[in-house]
C-alpha cells in the first residue's frame, strides 16, 4: 500500500485531536495506578503519551476513520475499500468491451492500494488521490502499472496509465475514464459496482455481481 493525497482538511487537525486523547489517556492511567496504589514492575514500562498516541493513531487509521453514526462521522474521506466488479470499454482496435473486470481496493485513512484484474492482465496503483464529497468532483484518481498475464497475446505489453473514477452519491458505483501510456496508447471508460467490503476471489466476485450487471430488459 502507498500513501494517497486528499482534499480533506482533517489530515491537519485529526493528529492534534489524537494527541490530546493520548495525553488524557496517559494521565488517566497514571492517576488510576496511583489511586489503586499499584506499582508497575521495573521490567514493564507503562505506556507513555507517545505510546498511547501510536496505539490510538493506528486504531483510527485502520478501524475508526470510516465509521459513521447518526450523530458523528470521523472522516470526510470516502471509504472505497472492497471488491468492485464492472466493465471496461476500450478504444483498442475498433472498440472492445472487457466484461468481468474486478477492482480490488484496500484503504486506510492514510494508505491505499488499487488492483484491477481482467482475464488477461492485472494492474496496480503506484500513486493516488481521493477527493471528498465536499469537492466539485468526488473521485478516485490514480496512476497504475499494468502487466499482461503469461497467456496474453504478444501485442500486449507492460505499460503505465492513469484513471479517473467518479464516485456516485450513494458510494456504491465508480465510473470514469482511463488513459494508457506509450506501451498501449489507447483510452476508454470504466464502470464498477461495489460487491462487497471484503476481499473476494475473482470467480466469487463475478458470480455475486451477475444479477447487478445483467442488462435491464
GROMACS .gro file of C-alpha atoms in nm:
model
  217
    1UNK     CA    1   0.000   0.000   0.000
    2UNK     CA    2   0.109   0.358  -0.062
    3UNK     CA    3   0.000   0.697   0.069
    4UNK     CA    4  -0.263   0.900  -0.113
    5UNK     CA    5  -0.350   1.267  -0.141
    6UNK     CA    6  -0.687   1.411  -0.045
    7UNK     CA    7  -0.861   1.746  -0.025
    8UNK     CA    8  -0.989   1.662   0.326
    9UNK     CA    9  -0.862   1.923   0.574
   10UNK     CA   10  -0.888   1.670   0.858
   11UNK     CA   11  -0.540   1.541   0.776
   12UNK     CA   12  -0.412   1.855   0.952
   13UNK     CA   13  -0.644   1.863   1.254
   14UNK     CA   14  -0.704   1.497   1.338
   15UNK     CA   15  -0.348   1.421   1.459
   16UNK     CA   16  -0.384   1.709   1.708
   17UNK     CA   17  -0.705   1.562   1.848
   18UNK     CA   18  -0.549   1.216   1.866
   19UNK     CA   19  -0.251   1.362   2.054
   20UNK     CA   20  -0.488   1.528   2.301
   21UNK     CA   21  -0.667   1.197   2.360
   22UNK     CA   22  -0.329   1.028   2.410
   23UNK     CA   23  -0.233   1.282   2.678
   24UNK     CA   24  -0.564   1.230   2.858
   25UNK     CA   25  -0.525   0.851   2.838
   26UNK     CA   26  -0.170   0.861   2.977
   27UNK     CA   27  -0.272   1.090   3.264
   28UNK     CA   28  -0.576   0.874   3.340
   29UNK     CA   29  -0.364   0.560   3.355
   30UNK     CA   30  -0.108   0.728   3.580
   31UNK     CA   31  -0.381   0.855   3.815
   32UNK     CA   32  -0.554   0.516   3.822
   33UNK     CA   33  -0.231   0.340   3.918
   34UNK     CA   34  -0.172   0.588   4.199
   35UNK     CA   35  -0.528   0.558   4.332
   36UNK     CA   36  -0.504   0.178   4.331
   37UNK     CA   37  -0.153   0.203   4.478
   38UNK     CA   38  -0.015  -0.018   4.208
   39UNK     CA   39   0.346  -0.006   4.102
   40UNK     CA   40   0.448  -0.114   3.757
   41UNK     CA   41   0.736  -0.365   3.771
   42UNK     CA   42   1.070  -0.233   3.655
   43UNK     CA   43   1.065  -0.469   3.357
   44UNK     CA   44   0.726  -0.339   3.240
   45UNK     CA   45   0.707   0.015   3.107
   46UNK     CA   46   0.368   0.181   3.142
   47UNK     CA   47   0.250   0.331   2.810
   48UNK     CA   48   0.372   0.689   2.771
   49UNK     CA   49   0.194   0.967   2.583
   50UNK     CA   50   0.377   0.864   2.266
   51UNK     CA   51   0.286   0.502   2.328
   52UNK     CA   52  -0.082   0.587   2.361
   53UNK     CA   53  -0.061   0.814   2.057
   54UNK     CA   54   0.085   0.534   1.847
   55UNK     CA   55  -0.187   0.290   1.954
   56UNK     CA   56  -0.470   0.541   1.905
   57UNK     CA   57  -0.334   0.656   1.570
   58UNK     CA   58  -0.312   0.300   1.437
   59UNK     CA   59  -0.663   0.225   1.562
   60UNK     CA   60  -0.800   0.535   1.392
   61UNK     CA   61  -0.603   0.479   1.071
   62UNK     CA   62  -0.719   0.121   1.023
   63UNK     CA   63  -1.052   0.080   1.202
   64UNK     CA   64  -1.219   0.400   1.315
   65UNK     CA   65  -1.186   0.654   1.035
   66UNK     CA   66  -1.460   0.513   0.811
   67UNK     CA   67  -1.714   0.451   1.088
   68UNK     CA   68  -2.027   0.663   1.064
   69UNK     CA   69  -2.300   0.708   1.321
   70UNK     CA   70  -2.617   0.914   1.317
   71UNK     CA   71  -2.454   1.188   1.523
   72UNK     CA   72  -2.090   1.175   1.419
   73UNK     CA   73  -1.863   1.097   1.125
   74UNK     CA   74  -1.492   1.054   1.191
   75UNK     CA   75  -1.371   1.132   0.840
   76UNK     CA   76  -1.492   1.302   0.523
   77UNK     CA   77  -1.272   1.079   0.308
   78UNK     CA   78  -1.489   0.831   0.112
   79UNK     CA   79  -1.448   0.466   0.207
   80UNK     CA   80  -1.362   0.284  -0.115
   81UNK     CA   81  -1.241  -0.037   0.047
   82UNK     CA   82  -1.382  -0.352  -0.104
   83UNK     CA   83  -1.430  -0.565  -0.414
   84UNK     CA   84  -1.581  -0.395  -0.720
   85UNK     CA   85  -1.689  -0.557  -1.047
   86UNK     CA   86  -1.757  -0.389  -1.378
   87UNK     CA   87  -1.674  -0.342  -1.745
   88UNK     CA   88  -1.405  -0.166  -1.945
   89UNK     CA   89  -1.494  -0.004  -2.278
   90UNK     CA   90  -1.164   0.029  -2.464
   91UNK     CA   91  -1.066   0.211  -2.784
   92UNK     CA   92  -0.830  -0.076  -2.870
   93UNK     CA   93  -0.884  -0.195  -3.226
   94UNK     CA   94  -1.225  -0.083  -3.344
   95UNK     CA   95  -1.356  -0.075  -2.988
   96UNK     CA   96  -1.354  -0.354  -2.733
   97UNK     CA   97  -1.564  -0.430  -2.427
   98UNK     CA   98  -1.395  -0.618  -2.145
   99UNK     CA   99  -1.652  -0.766  -1.903
  100UNK     CA  100  -1.599  -0.923  -1.561
  101UNK     CA  101  -1.330  -0.680  -1.455
  102UNK     CA  102  -1.259  -0.695  -1.081
  103UNK     CA  103  -1.128  -0.392  -0.895
  104UNK     CA  104  -0.978  -0.452  -0.551
  105UNK     CA  105  -0.930  -0.152  -0.325
  106UNK     CA  106  -0.752  -0.173   0.009
  107UNK     CA  107  -0.768   0.150   0.204
  108UNK     CA  108  -0.687   0.303   0.539
  109UNK     CA  109  -0.706   0.667   0.644
  110UNK     CA  110  -0.357   0.730   0.506
  111UNK     CA  111  -0.280   0.447   0.262
  112UNK     CA  112  -0.444   0.282  -0.038
  113UNK     CA  113  -0.383   0.011  -0.295
  114UNK     CA  114  -0.587  -0.026  -0.615
  115UNK     CA  115  -0.557  -0.351  -0.809
  116UNK     CA  116  -0.750  -0.423  -1.129
  117UNK     CA  117  -0.776  -0.778  -1.267
  118UNK     CA  118  -0.907  -0.893  -1.606
  119UNK     CA  119  -0.884  -1.233  -1.774
  120UNK     CA  120  -0.554  -1.143  -1.945
  121UNK     CA  121  -0.383  -0.875  -1.736
  122UNK     CA  122  -0.365  -0.704  -1.400
  123UNK     CA  123  -0.260  -0.361  -1.281
  124UNK     CA  124  -0.170  -0.199  -0.951
  125UNK     CA  125  -0.164   0.162  -0.839
  126UNK     CA  126   0.161   0.348  -0.776
  127UNK     CA  127   0.009   0.682  -0.666
  128UNK     CA  128  -0.343   0.804  -0.596
  129UNK     CA  129  -0.570   1.084  -0.477
  130UNK     CA  130  -0.917   1.063  -0.324
  131UNK     CA  131  -1.145   1.368  -0.338
  132UNK     CA  132  -1.428   1.405  -0.087
  133UNK     CA  133  -1.795   1.480  -0.146
  134UNK     CA  134  -1.722   1.839  -0.044
  135UNK     CA  135  -1.513   1.885  -0.359
  136UNK     CA  136  -1.650   1.963  -0.704
  137UNK     CA  137  -1.566   1.609  -0.815
  138UNK     CA  138  -1.571   1.328  -0.556
  139UNK     CA  139  -1.349   1.070  -0.717
  140UNK     CA  140  -1.056   0.832  -0.713
  141UNK     CA  141  -0.765   0.929  -0.934
  142UNK     CA  142  -0.464   0.705  -0.966
  143UNK     CA  143  -0.166   0.613  -1.180
  144UNK     CA  144  -0.113   0.244  -1.240
  145UNK     CA  145   0.129  -0.011  -1.381
  146UNK     CA  146  -0.027  -0.281  -1.598
  147UNK     CA  147   0.129  -0.622  -1.654
  148UNK     CA  148  -0.012  -0.877  -1.904
  149UNK     CA  149  -0.052  -1.238  -1.797
  150UNK     CA  150   0.172  -1.513  -1.933
  151UNK     CA  151  -0.103  -1.638  -2.167
  152UNK     CA  152  -0.199  -1.299  -2.312
  153UNK     CA  153  -0.143  -1.213  -2.680
  154UNK     CA  154   0.201  -1.095  -2.791
  155UNK     CA  155   0.076  -0.745  -2.870
  156UNK     CA  156   0.009  -0.677  -2.502
  157UNK     CA  157   0.297  -0.504  -2.326
  158UNK     CA  158   0.353  -0.375  -1.976
  159UNK     CA  159   0.258  -0.009  -1.959
  160UNK     CA  160   0.165   0.279  -1.733
  161UNK     CA  161  -0.166   0.458  -1.731
  162UNK     CA  162  -0.396   0.687  -1.536
  163UNK     CA  163  -0.758   0.650  -1.428
  164UNK     CA  164  -1.016   0.899  -1.304
  165UNK     CA  165  -1.320   0.732  -1.146
  166UNK     CA  166  -1.605   0.942  -1.010
  167UNK     CA  167  -1.791   0.815  -0.705
  168UNK     CA  168  -2.171   0.800  -0.705
  169UNK     CA  169  -2.369   0.980  -0.436
  170UNK     CA  170  -2.451   0.653  -0.258
  171UNK     CA  171  -2.088   0.540  -0.267
  172UNK     CA  172  -2.166   0.214  -0.447
  173UNK     CA  173  -2.053   0.295  -0.801
  174UNK     CA  174  -1.730   0.414  -0.962
  175UNK     CA  175  -1.724   0.527  -1.325
  176UNK     CA  176  -1.488   0.729  -1.539
  177UNK     CA  177  -1.206   0.736  -1.790
  178UNK     CA  178  -0.863   0.583  -1.826
  179UNK     CA  179  -0.566   0.661  -2.047
  180UNK     CA  180  -0.265   0.440  -2.117
  181UNK     CA  181   0.096   0.536  -2.183
  182UNK     CA  182   0.330   0.465  -2.472
  183UNK     CA  183   0.308   0.089  -2.437
  184UNK     CA  184  -0.057   0.075  -2.544
  185UNK     CA  185  -0.172   0.423  -2.644
  186UNK     CA  186  -0.543   0.373  -2.602
  187UNK     CA  187  -0.816   0.510  -2.383
  188UNK     CA  188  -1.162   0.420  -2.268
  189UNK     CA  189  -1.417   0.421  -1.991
  190UNK     CA  190  -1.468   0.200  -1.687
  191UNK     CA  191  -1.766   0.142  -1.463
  192UNK     CA  192  -1.783  -0.061  -1.144
  193UNK     CA  193  -2.034  -0.160  -0.878
  194UNK     CA  194  -1.940  -0.234  -0.518
  195UNK     CA  195  -1.999  -0.603  -0.449
  196UNK     CA  196  -1.853  -0.644  -0.101
  197UNK     CA  197  -1.647  -0.451   0.152
  198UNK     CA  198  -1.443  -0.770   0.192
  199UNK     CA  199  -1.186  -0.926  -0.037
  200UNK     CA  200  -1.349  -1.183  -0.267
  201UNK     CA  201  -1.186  -1.425  -0.507
  202UNK     CA  202  -1.239  -1.315  -0.867
  203UNK     CA  203  -1.479  -1.600  -0.951
  204UNK     CA  204  -1.688  -1.536  -0.639
  205UNK     CA  205  -1.698  -1.163  -0.709
  206UNK     CA  206  -1.815  -1.217  -1.068
  207UNK     CA  207  -2.087  -1.460  -0.956
  208UNK     CA  208  -2.218  -1.216  -0.697
  209UNK     CA  209  -2.210  -0.931  -0.947
  210UNK     CA  210  -2.403  -1.114  -1.220
  211UNK     CA  211  -2.753  -1.005  -1.103
  212UNK     CA  212  -2.638  -0.644  -1.066
  213UNK     CA  213  -2.465  -0.622  -1.404
  214UNK     CA  214  -2.731  -0.809  -1.604
  215UNK     CA  215  -2.875  -0.576  -1.873
  216UNK     CA  216  -3.222  -0.448  -1.796
  217UNK     CA  217  -3.499  -0.564  -2.034
   0.00000   0.00000   0.00000
